[in-house]
Amino acid sequence: MEAMWLLCVAAAVVAWGFLRVWDSSERVKSREQGERLGAESRTLLAIAHPDDEAMFFAPTVLGLARLRHLVYLLCFSAGNYYNQGETRKKELLQSCDVLGIPLSSVMIIDNRDFPDDPAVQWDTEHVASVLLQHIEVNGINLVVTFDAGGVSGHSNHIALYAAVRALHSEGKLPKGCSVLTLQSVNVLRKYISLLDLPLSRLHTQDVLFVLNSKEVAQAKRAMSCHRSQLLWFRRLYILFSRYMRINSLSFL
């Protein structure tokens, strides 16, 4: 019994030490990201559904806040797959408030052109047109969205990547506007939380955001705003997913 108690104390001390080093290293990392991304940019986060901003992009949003970026959010659907669209739009606004995204900078598209449905393929040209209009109107110089894997493989996520990729490859983005995509990882890495940090540091090509302990709590509060989506498996996701703590991103 005494040996077990000592083991628990030792584990607690190691965990405390790890968190101290982690928080300190992230302050240094934040300065490094600032040099690469530039401070006080106008950034557009393009997502497919309410809760994407917290479930997948919270480390990026909070990391950009450290760099004093002005963040805009464009959500391409109301998340009405189960006829909860009105509820989910309100939840998205609450989550954005927690994450520090001004509500005046949030745009939710709610029409039949972009249904929340993994079986429906959104039209790439139409998505790109809407995206480009939003970029130009708001003077955006950095766009953040999903990569080709869509993190979860959802077709709506992948449609956003296809659209921004088309804009980039065809030279239609305004001069000086860059694109960052969130790297998808395999299922094992996806659910080992901070244990994935060494691999993330090793494999990240361009930008890595890692939340400190205070920011993790903030990300969890944002995700908790999506009450209609908090089924048991999403509660496990909040506990174990790396995307609640770590974002690796690559430039197009």
PDB file of N, CA and C in Angstrom, residues 135-212:
ATOM      1  N   ILE A 135     -13.123  36.251 -48.472  1.00  0.00           N
ATOM      2  CA  ILE A 135     -11.716  36.647 -48.342  1.00  0.00           C
ATOM      3  C   ILE A 135     -11.528  38.092 -48.794  1.00  0.00           C
ATOM      4  N   GLU A 136     -12.105  38.430 -49.933  1.00  0.00           N
ATOM      5  CA  GLU A 136     -11.910  39.763 -50.500  1.00  0.00           C
ATOM      6  C   GLU A 136     -12.630  40.837 -49.691  1.00  0.00           C
ATOM      7  N   VAL A 137     -13.839  40.551 -49.264  1.00  0.00           N
ATOM      8  CA  VAL A 137     -14.620  41.543 -48.519  1.00  0.00           C
ATOM      9  C   VAL A 137     -13.950  41.896 -47.192  1.00  0.00           C
ATOM     10  N   ASN A 138     -13.326  40.909 -46.558  1.00  0.00           N
ATOM     11  CA  ASN A 138     -12.751  41.126 -45.221  1.00  0.00           C
ATOM     12  C   ASN A 138     -11.236  41.358 -45.226  1.00  0.00           C
ATOM     13  N   GLY A 139     -10.647  41.456 -46.409  1.00  0.00           N
ATOM     14  CA  GLY A 139      -9.214  41.716 -46.483  1.00  0.00           C
ATOM     15  C   GLY A 139      -8.372  40.639 -45.829  1.00  0.00           C
ATOM     16  N   ILE A 140      -8.755  39.388 -46.041  1.00  0.00           N
ATOM     17  CA  ILE A 140      -8.089  38.254 -45.385  1.00  0.00           C
ATOM     18  C   ILE A 140      -6.710  38.006 -46.011  1.00  0.00           C
ATOM     19  N   ASN A 141      -5.715  37.755 -45.154  1.00  0.00           N
ATOM     20  CA  ASN A 141      -4.389  37.390 -45.687  1.00  0.00           C
ATOM     21  C   ASN A 141      -3.908  36.020 -45.217  1.00  0.00           C
ATOM     22  N   LEU A 142      -4.750  35.304 -44.469  1.00  0.00           N
ATOM     23  CA  LEU A 142      -4.443  33.922 -44.104  1.00  0.00           C
ATOM     24  C   LEU A 142      -5.743  33.144 -43.999  1.00  0.00           C
ATOM     25  N   VAL A 143      -5.825  32.027 -44.724  1.00  0.00           N
ATOM     26  CA  VAL A 143      -6.997  31.142 -44.660  1.00  0.00           C
ATOM     27  C   VAL A 143      -6.582  29.840 -43.994  1.00  0.00           C
ATOM     28  N   VAL A 144      -7.390  29.379 -43.056  1.00  0.00           N
ATOM     29  CA  VAL A 144      -7.148  28.116 -42.359  1.00  0.00           C
ATOM     30  C   VAL A 144      -8.336  27.199 -42.576  1.00  0.00           C
ATOM     31  N   THR A 145      -8.081  25.962 -42.995  1.00  0.00           N
ATOM     32  CA  THR A 145      -9.163  25.000 -43.176  1.00  0.00           C
ATOM     33  C   THR A 145      -8.611  23.579 -43.108  1.00  0.00           C
ATOM     34  N   PHE A 146      -9.411  22.608 -43.493  1.00  0.00           N
ATOM     35  CA  PHE A 146      -9.021  21.197 -43.443  1.00  0.00           C
ATOM     36  C   PHE A 146      -8.033  20.850 -44.551  1.00  0.00           C
ATOM     37  N   ASP A 147      -7.360  19.705 -44.402  1.00  0.00           N
ATOM     38  CA  ASP A 147      -6.516  19.186 -45.476  1.00  0.00           C
ATOM     39  C   ASP A 147      -7.309  18.167 -46.299  1.00  0.00           C
ATOM     40  N   ALA A 148      -6.634  17.468 -47.186  1.00  0.00           N
ATOM     41  CA  ALA A 148      -7.302  16.537 -48.096  1.00  0.00           C
ATOM     42  C   ALA A 148      -7.974  15.378 -47.375  1.00  0.00           C
ATOM     43  N   GLY A 149      -7.529  15.078 -46.157  1.00  0.00           N
ATOM     44  CA  GLY A 149      -8.140  13.993 -45.388  1.00  0.00           C
ATOM     45  C   GLY A 149      -9.317  14.441 -44.553  1.00  0.00           C
ATOM     46  N   GLY A 150      -9.473  15.755 -44.387  1.00  0.00           N
ATOM     47  CA  GLY A 150     -10.615  16.282 -43.639  1.00  0.00           C
ATOM     48  C   GLY A 150     -10.633  15.933 -42.173  1.00  0.00           C
ATOM     49  N   VAL A 151      -9.517  15.467 -41.622  1.00  0.00           N
ATOM     50  CA  VAL A 151      -9.352  15.033 -40.223  1.00  0.00           C
ATOM     51  C   VAL A 151     -10.181  13.792 -39.918  1.00  0.00           C
ATOM     52  N   SER A 152     -11.495  13.875 -40.168  1.00  0.00           N
ATOM     53  CA  SER A 152     -12.384  12.744 -39.888  1.00  0.00           C
ATOM     54  C   SER A 152     -12.818  12.023 -41.157  1.00  0.00           C
ATOM     55  N   GLY A 153     -12.390  12.531 -42.315  1.00  0.00           N
ATOM     56  CA  GLY A 153     -12.804  11.936 -43.582  1.00  0.00           C
ATOM     57  C   GLY A 153     -14.166  12.400 -44.072  1.00  0.00           C
ATOM     58  N   HIS A 154     -14.791  13.340 -43.364  1.00  0.00           N
ATOM     59  CA  HIS A 154     -16.121  13.826 -43.751  1.00  0.00           C
ATOM     60  C   HIS A 154     -16.030  14.545 -45.090  1.00  0.00           C
ATOM     61  N   SER A 155     -16.942  14.215 -46.000  1.00  0.00           N
ATOM     62  CA  SER A 155     -16.889  14.781 -47.350  1.00  0.00           C
ATOM     63  C   SER A 155     -17.057  16.300 -47.349  1.00  0.00           C
ATOM     64  N   ASN A 156     -17.819  16.838 -46.402  1.00  0.00           N
ATOM     65  CA  ASN A 156     -17.992  18.287 -46.336  1.00  0.00           C
ATOM     66  C   ASN A 156     -16.693  18.984 -45.952  1.00  0.00           C
ATOM     67  N   HIS A 157     -15.911  18.372 -45.065  1.00  0.00           N
ATOM     68  CA  HIS A 157     -14.603  18.915 -44.708  1.00  0.00           C
ATOM     69  C   HIS A 157     -13.687  18.927 -45.935  1.00  0.00           C
ATOM     70  N   ILE A 158     -13.685  17.801 -46.629  1.00  0.00           N
ATOM     71  CA  ILE A 158     -12.804  17.652 -47.792  1.00  0.00           C
ATOM     72  C   ILE A 158     -13.191  18.628 -48.903  1.00  0.00           C
ATOM     73  N   ALA A 159     -14.478  18.949 -49.000  1.00  0.00           N
ATOM     74  CA  ALA A 159     -14.948  19.902 -50.007  1.00  0.00           C
ATOM     75  C   ALA A 159     -14.323  21.279 -49.790  1.00  0.00           C
ATOM     76  N   LEU A 160     -14.127  21.667 -48.547  1.00  0.00           N
ATOM     77  CA  LEU A 160     -13.491  22.955 -48.262  1.00  0.00           C
ATOM     78  C   LEU A 160     -12.045  22.957 -48.723  1.00  0.00           C
ATOM     79  N   TYR A 161     -11.350  21.839 -48.476  1.00  0.00           N
ATOM     80  CA  TYR A 161      -9.968  21.735 -48.947  1.00  0.00           C
ATOM     81  C   TYR A 161      -9.919  21.818 -50.471  1.00  0.00           C
ATOM     82  N   ALA A 162     -10.805  21.109 -51.147  1.00  0.00           N
ATOM     83  CA  ALA A 162     -10.813  21.104 -52.611  1.00  0.00           C
ATOM     84  C   ALA A 162     -11.016  22.514 -53.156  1.00  0.00           C
ATOM     85  N   ALA A 163     -11.885  23.287 -52.500  1.00  0.00           N
ATOM     86  CA  ALA A 163     -12.175  24.642 -52.960  1.00  0.00           C
ATOM     87  C   ALA A 163     -10.980  25.572 -52.769  1.00  0.00           C
ATOM     88  N   VAL A 164     -10.385  25.534 -51.585  1.00  0.00           N
ATOM     89  CA  VAL A 164      -9.256  26.433 -51.326  1.00  0.00           C
ATOM     90  C   VAL A 164      -8.040  26.011 -52.142  1.00  0.00           C
ATOM     91  N   ARG A 165      -7.917  24.702 -52.373  1.00  0.00           N
ATOM     92  CA  ARG A 165      -6.825  24.221 -53.227  1.00  0.00           C
ATOM     93  C   ARG A 165      -6.989  24.743 -54.657  1.00  0.00           C
ATOM     94  N   ALA A 166      -8.224  24.750 -55.135  1.00  0.00           N
ATOM     95  CA  ALA A 166      -8.493  25.246 -56.484  1.00  0.00           C
ATOM     96  C   ALA A 166      -8.171  26.740 -56.583  1.00  0.00           C
ATOM     97  N   LEU A 167      -8.589  27.509 -55.585  1.00  0.00           N
ATOM     98  CA  LEU A 167      -8.296  28.944 -55.585  1.00  0.00           C
ATOM     99  C   LEU A 167      -6.790  29.195 -55.589  1.00  0.00           C
ATOM    100  N   HIS A 168      -6.085  28.404 -54.801  1.00  0.00           N
ATOM    101  CA  HIS A 168      -4.639  28.571 -54.692  1.00  0.00           C
ATOM    102  C   HIS A 168      -3.935  28.191 -55.998  1.00  0.00           C
ATOM    103  N   SER A 169      -4.278  27.028 -56.530  1.00  0.00           N
ATOM    104  CA  SER A 169      -3.593  26.529 -57.729  1.00  0.00           C
ATOM    105  C   SER A 169      -3.908  27.359 -58.968  1.00  0.00           C
ATOM    106  N   GLU A 170      -5.097  27.965 -58.999  1.00  0.00           N
ATOM    107  CA  GLU A 170      -5.495  28.779 -60.144  1.00  0.00           C
ATOM    108  C   GLU A 170      -5.083  30.241 -59.997  1.00  0.00           C
ATOM    109  N   GLY A 171      -4.399  30.568 -58.889  1.00  0.00           N
ATOM    110  CA  GLY A 171      -3.920  31.921 -58.680  1.00  0.00           C
ATOM    111  C   GLY A 171      -5.007  32.947 -58.444  1.00  0.00           C
ATOM    112  N   LYS A 172      -6.131  32.521 -57.888  1.00  0.00           N
ATOM    113  CA  LYS A 172      -7.256  33.429 -57.684  1.00  0.00           C
ATOM    114  C   LYS A 172      -7.246  34.120 -56.323  1.00  0.00           C
ATOM    115  N   LEU A 173      -6.421  33.663 -55.410  1.00  0.00           N
ATOM    116  CA  LEU A 173      -6.364  34.293 -54.096  1.00  0.00           C
ATOM    117  C   LEU A 173      -5.694  35.660 -54.211  1.00  0.00           C
ATOM    118  N   PRO A 174      -6.112  36.622 -53.395  1.00  0.00           N
ATOM    119  CA  PRO A 174      -5.474  37.945 -53.425  1.00  0.00           C
ATOM    120  C   PRO A 174      -3.976  37.832 -53.126  1.00  0.00           C
ATOM    121  N   LYS A 175      -3.217  38.758 -53.638  1.00  0.00           N
ATOM    122  CA  LYS A 175      -1.779  38.777 -53.408  1.00  0.00           C
ATOM    123  C   LYS A 175      -1.488  38.855 -51.915  1.00  0.00           C
ATOM    124  N   GLY A 176      -0.598  37.994 -51.448  1.00  0.00           N
ATOM    125  CA  GLY A 176      -0.225  37.984 -50.036  1.00  0.00           C
ATOM    126  C   GLY A 176      -1.109  37.124 -49.160  1.00  0.00           C
ATOM    127  N   CYS A 177      -2.117  36.482 -49.743  1.00  0.00           N
ATOM    128  CA  CYS A 177      -3.010  35.619 -48.969  1.00  0.00           C
ATOM    129  C   CYS A 177      -2.478  34.192 -48.976  1.00  0.00           C
ATOM    130  N   SER A 178      -2.175  33.663 -47.795  1.00  0.00           N
ATOM    131  CA  SER A 178      -1.646  32.310 -47.649  1.00  0.00           C
ATOM    132  C   SER A 178      -2.722  31.354 -47.159  1.00  0.00           C
ATOM    133  N   VAL A 179      -2.465  30.061 -47.299  1.00  0.00           N
ATOM    134  CA  VAL A 179      -3.412  29.033 -46.868  1.00  0.00           C
ATOM    135  C   VAL A 179      -2.709  28.020 -45.981  1.00  0.00           C
ATOM    136  N   LEU A 180      -3.293  27.766 -44.827  1.00  0.00           N
ATOM    137  CA  LEU A 180      -2.820  26.725 -43.921  1.00  0.00           C
ATOM    138  C   LEU A 180      -3.877  25.643 -43.818  1.00  0.00           C
ATOM    139  N   THR A 181      -3.461  24.374 -43.922  1.00  0.00           N
ATOM    140  CA  THR A 181      -4.409  23.262 -43.780  1.00  0.00           C
ATOM    141  C   THR A 181      -4.051  22.412 -42.571  1.00  0.00           C
ATOM    142  N   LEU A 182      -5.077  21.968 -41.874  1.00  0.00           N
ATOM    143  CA  LEU A 182      -4.907  21.167 -40.664  1.00  0.00           C
ATOM    144  C   LEU A 182      -4.577  19.726 -41.029  1.00  0.00           C
ATOM    145  N   GLN A 183      -3.464  19.231 -40.547  1.00  0.00           N
ATOM    146  CA  GLN A 183      -3.002  17.896 -40.917  1.00  0.00           C
ATOM    147  C   GLN A 183      -3.853  16.802 -40.275  1.00  0.00           C
ATOM    148  N   SER A 184      -4.309  15.868 -41.092  1.00  0.00           N
ATOM    149  CA  SER A 184      -4.982  14.668 -40.598  1.00  0.00           C
ATOM    150  C   SER A 184      -3.928  13.662 -40.134  1.00  0.00           C
ATOM    151  N   VAL A 185      -4.263  12.891 -39.103  1.00  0.00           N
ATOM    152  CA  VAL A 185      -3.357  11.853 -38.620  1.00  0.00           C
ATOM    153  C   VAL A 185      -4.134  10.551 -38.493  1.00  0.00           C
ATOM    154  N   ASN A 186      -3.397   9.449 -38.300  1.00  0.00           N
ATOM    155  CA  ASN A 186      -4.071   8.157 -38.181  1.00  0.00           C
ATOM    156  C   ASN A 186      -4.834   8.056 -36.858  1.00  0.00           C
ATOM    157  N   VAL A 187      -5.665   7.042 -36.742  1.00  0.00           N
ATOM    158  CA  VAL A 187      -6.552   6.905 -35.589  1.00  0.00           C
ATOM    159  C   VAL A 187      -5.781   6.786 -34.282  1.00  0.00           C
ATOM    160  N   LEU A 188      -4.677   6.067 -34.281  1.00  0.00           N
ATOM    161  CA  LEU A 188      -3.894   5.917 -33.055  1.00  0.00           C
ATOM    162  C   LEU A 188      -3.391   7.261 -32.566  1.00  0.00           C
ATOM    163  N   ARG A 189      -2.772   8.019 -33.447  1.00  0.00           N
ATOM    164  CA  ARG A 189      -2.245   9.331 -33.057  1.00  0.00           C
ATOM    165  C   ARG A 189      -3.375  10.286 -32.660  1.00  0.00           C
ATOM    166  N   LYS A 190      -4.514  10.132 -33.282  1.00  0.00           N
ATOM    167  CA  LYS A 190      -5.636  11.032 -33.040  1.00  0.00           C
ATOM    168  C   LYS A 190      -6.118  10.974 -31.591  1.00  0.00           C
ATOM    169  N   TYR A 191      -5.972   9.808 -30.962  1.00  0.00           N
ATOM    170  CA  TYR A 191      -6.566   9.630 -29.633  1.00  0.00           C
ATOM    171  C   TYR A 191      -5.557   9.364 -28.523  1.00  0.00           C
ATOM    172  N   ILE A 192      -4.323   9.845 -28.678  1.00  0.00           N
ATOM    173  CA  ILE A 192      -3.354   9.680 -27.584  1.00  0.00           C
ATOM    174  C   ILE A 192      -2.992  11.023 -26.960  1.00  0.00           C
ATOM    175  N   SER A 193      -3.811  12.022 -27.238  1.00  0.00           N
ATOM    176  CA  SER A 193      -3.698  13.316 -26.579  1.00  0.00           C
ATOM    177  C   SER A 193      -2.279  13.862 -26.658  1.00  0.00           C
ATOM    178  N   LEU A 194      -1.739  14.305 -25.512  1.00  0.00           N
ATOM    179  CA  LEU A 194      -0.413  14.928 -25.496  1.00  0.00           C
ATOM    180  C   LEU A 194       0.721  13.945 -25.766  1.00  0.00           C
ATOM    181  N   LEU A 195       0.433  12.658 -25.665  1.00  0.00           N
ATOM    182  CA  LEU A 195       1.478  11.684 -25.972  1.00  0.00           C
ATOM    183  C   LEU A 195       1.905  11.779 -27.444  1.00  0.00           C
ATOM    184  N   ASP A 196       1.085  12.442 -28.230  1.00  0.00           N
ATOM    185  CA  ASP A 196       1.429  12.621 -29.641  1.00  0.00           C
ATOM    186  C   ASP A 196       2.365  13.810 -29.865  1.00  0.00           C
ATOM    187  N   LEU A 197       2.640  14.568 -28.821  1.00  0.00           N
ATOM    188  CA  LEU A 197       3.441  15.777 -28.988  1.00  0.00           C
ATOM    189  C   LEU A 197       4.815  15.527 -29.623  1.00  0.00           C
ATOM    190  N   PRO A 198       5.574  14.508 -29.188  1.00  0.00           N
ATOM    191  CA  PRO A 198       6.878  14.274 -29.848  1.00  0.00           C
ATOM    192  C   PRO A 198       6.746  14.003 -31.345  1.00  0.00           C
ATOM    193  N   LEU A 199       5.731  13.197 -31.727  1.00  0.00           N
ATOM    194  CA  LEU A 199       5.520  12.911 -33.146  1.00  0.00           C
ATOM    195  C   LEU A 199       5.073  14.165 -33.896  1.00  0.00           C
ATOM    196  N   SER A 200       4.259  14.979 -33.246  1.00  0.00           N
ATOM    197  CA  SER A 200       3.800  16.212 -33.885  1.00  0.00           C
ATOM    198  C   SER A 200       4.975  17.147 -34.143  1.00  0.00           C
ATOM    199  N   ARG A 201       5.869  17.247 -33.184  1.00  0.00           N
ATOM    200  CA  ARG A 201       7.049  18.105 -33.363  1.00  0.00           C
ATOM    201  C   ARG A 201       7.937  17.557 -34.488  1.00  0.00           C
ATOM    202  N   LEU A 202       7.988  16.243 -34.592  1.00  0.00           N
ATOM    203  CA  LEU A 202       8.846  15.619 -35.595  1.00  0.00           C
ATOM    204  C   LEU A 202       8.277  15.759 -37.002  1.00  0.00           C
ATOM    205  N   HIS A 203       6.932  15.624 -37.128  1.00  0.00           N
ATOM    206  CA  HIS A 203       6.323  15.538 -38.452  1.00  0.00           C
ATOM    207  C   HIS A 203       5.668  16.828 -38.942  1.00  0.00           C
ATOM    208  N   THR A 204       5.526  17.822 -38.070  1.00  0.00           N
ATOM    209  CA  THR A 204       4.918  19.072 -38.514  1.00  0.00           C
ATOM    210  C   THR A 204       5.815  19.762 -39.533  1.00  0.00           C
ATOM    211  N   GLN A 205       5.247  20.107 -40.667  1.00  0.00           N
ATOM    212  CA  GLN A 205       6.031  20.714 -41.737  1.00  0.00           C
ATOM    213  C   GLN A 205       6.196  22.224 -41.561  1.00  0.00           C
ATOM    214  N   ASP A 206       5.136  22.900 -41.110  1.00  0.00           N
ATOM    215  CA  ASP A 206       5.186  24.358 -41.108  1.00  0.00           C
ATOM    216  C   ASP A 206       4.829  25.002 -39.772  1.00  0.00           C
ATOM    217  N   VAL A 207       3.642  24.732 -39.259  1.00  0.00           N
ATOM    218  CA  VAL A 207       3.171  25.424 -38.059  1.00  0.00           C
ATOM    219  C   VAL A 207       2.620  24.417 -37.062  1.00  0.00           C
ATOM    220  N   LEU A 208       2.986  24.585 -35.808  1.00  0.00           N
ATOM    221  CA  LEU A 208       2.503  23.718 -34.731  1.00  0.00           C
ATOM    222  C   LEU A 208       1.984  24.587 -33.602  1.00  0.00           C
ATOM    223  N   PHE A 209       0.729  24.384 -33.229  1.00  0.00           N
ATOM    224  CA  PHE A 209       0.148  25.046 -32.069  1.00  0.00           C
ATOM    225  C   PHE A 209      -0.126  23.995 -31.000  1.00  0.00           C
ATOM    226  N   VAL A 210       0.348  24.240 -29.795  1.00  0.00           N
ATOM    227  CA  VAL A 210       0.076  23.359 -28.657  1.00  0.00           C
ATOM    228  C   VAL A 210      -0.464  24.218 -27.524  1.00  0.00           C
ATOM    229  N   LEU A 211      -1.592  23.844 -26.981  1.00  0.00           N
ATOM    230  CA  LEU A 211      -2.213  24.638 -25.931  1.00  0.00           C
ATOM    231  C   LEU A 211      -1.542  24.405 -24.590  1.00  0.00           C
ATOM    232  N   ASN A 212      -1.445  25.458 -23.809  1.00  0.00           N
ATOM    233  CA  ASN A 212      -1.018  25.276 -22.422  1.00  0.00           C
ATOM    234  C   ASN A 212      -2.223  24.846 -21.599  1.00  0.00           C
TER     235      ASN A 212
END
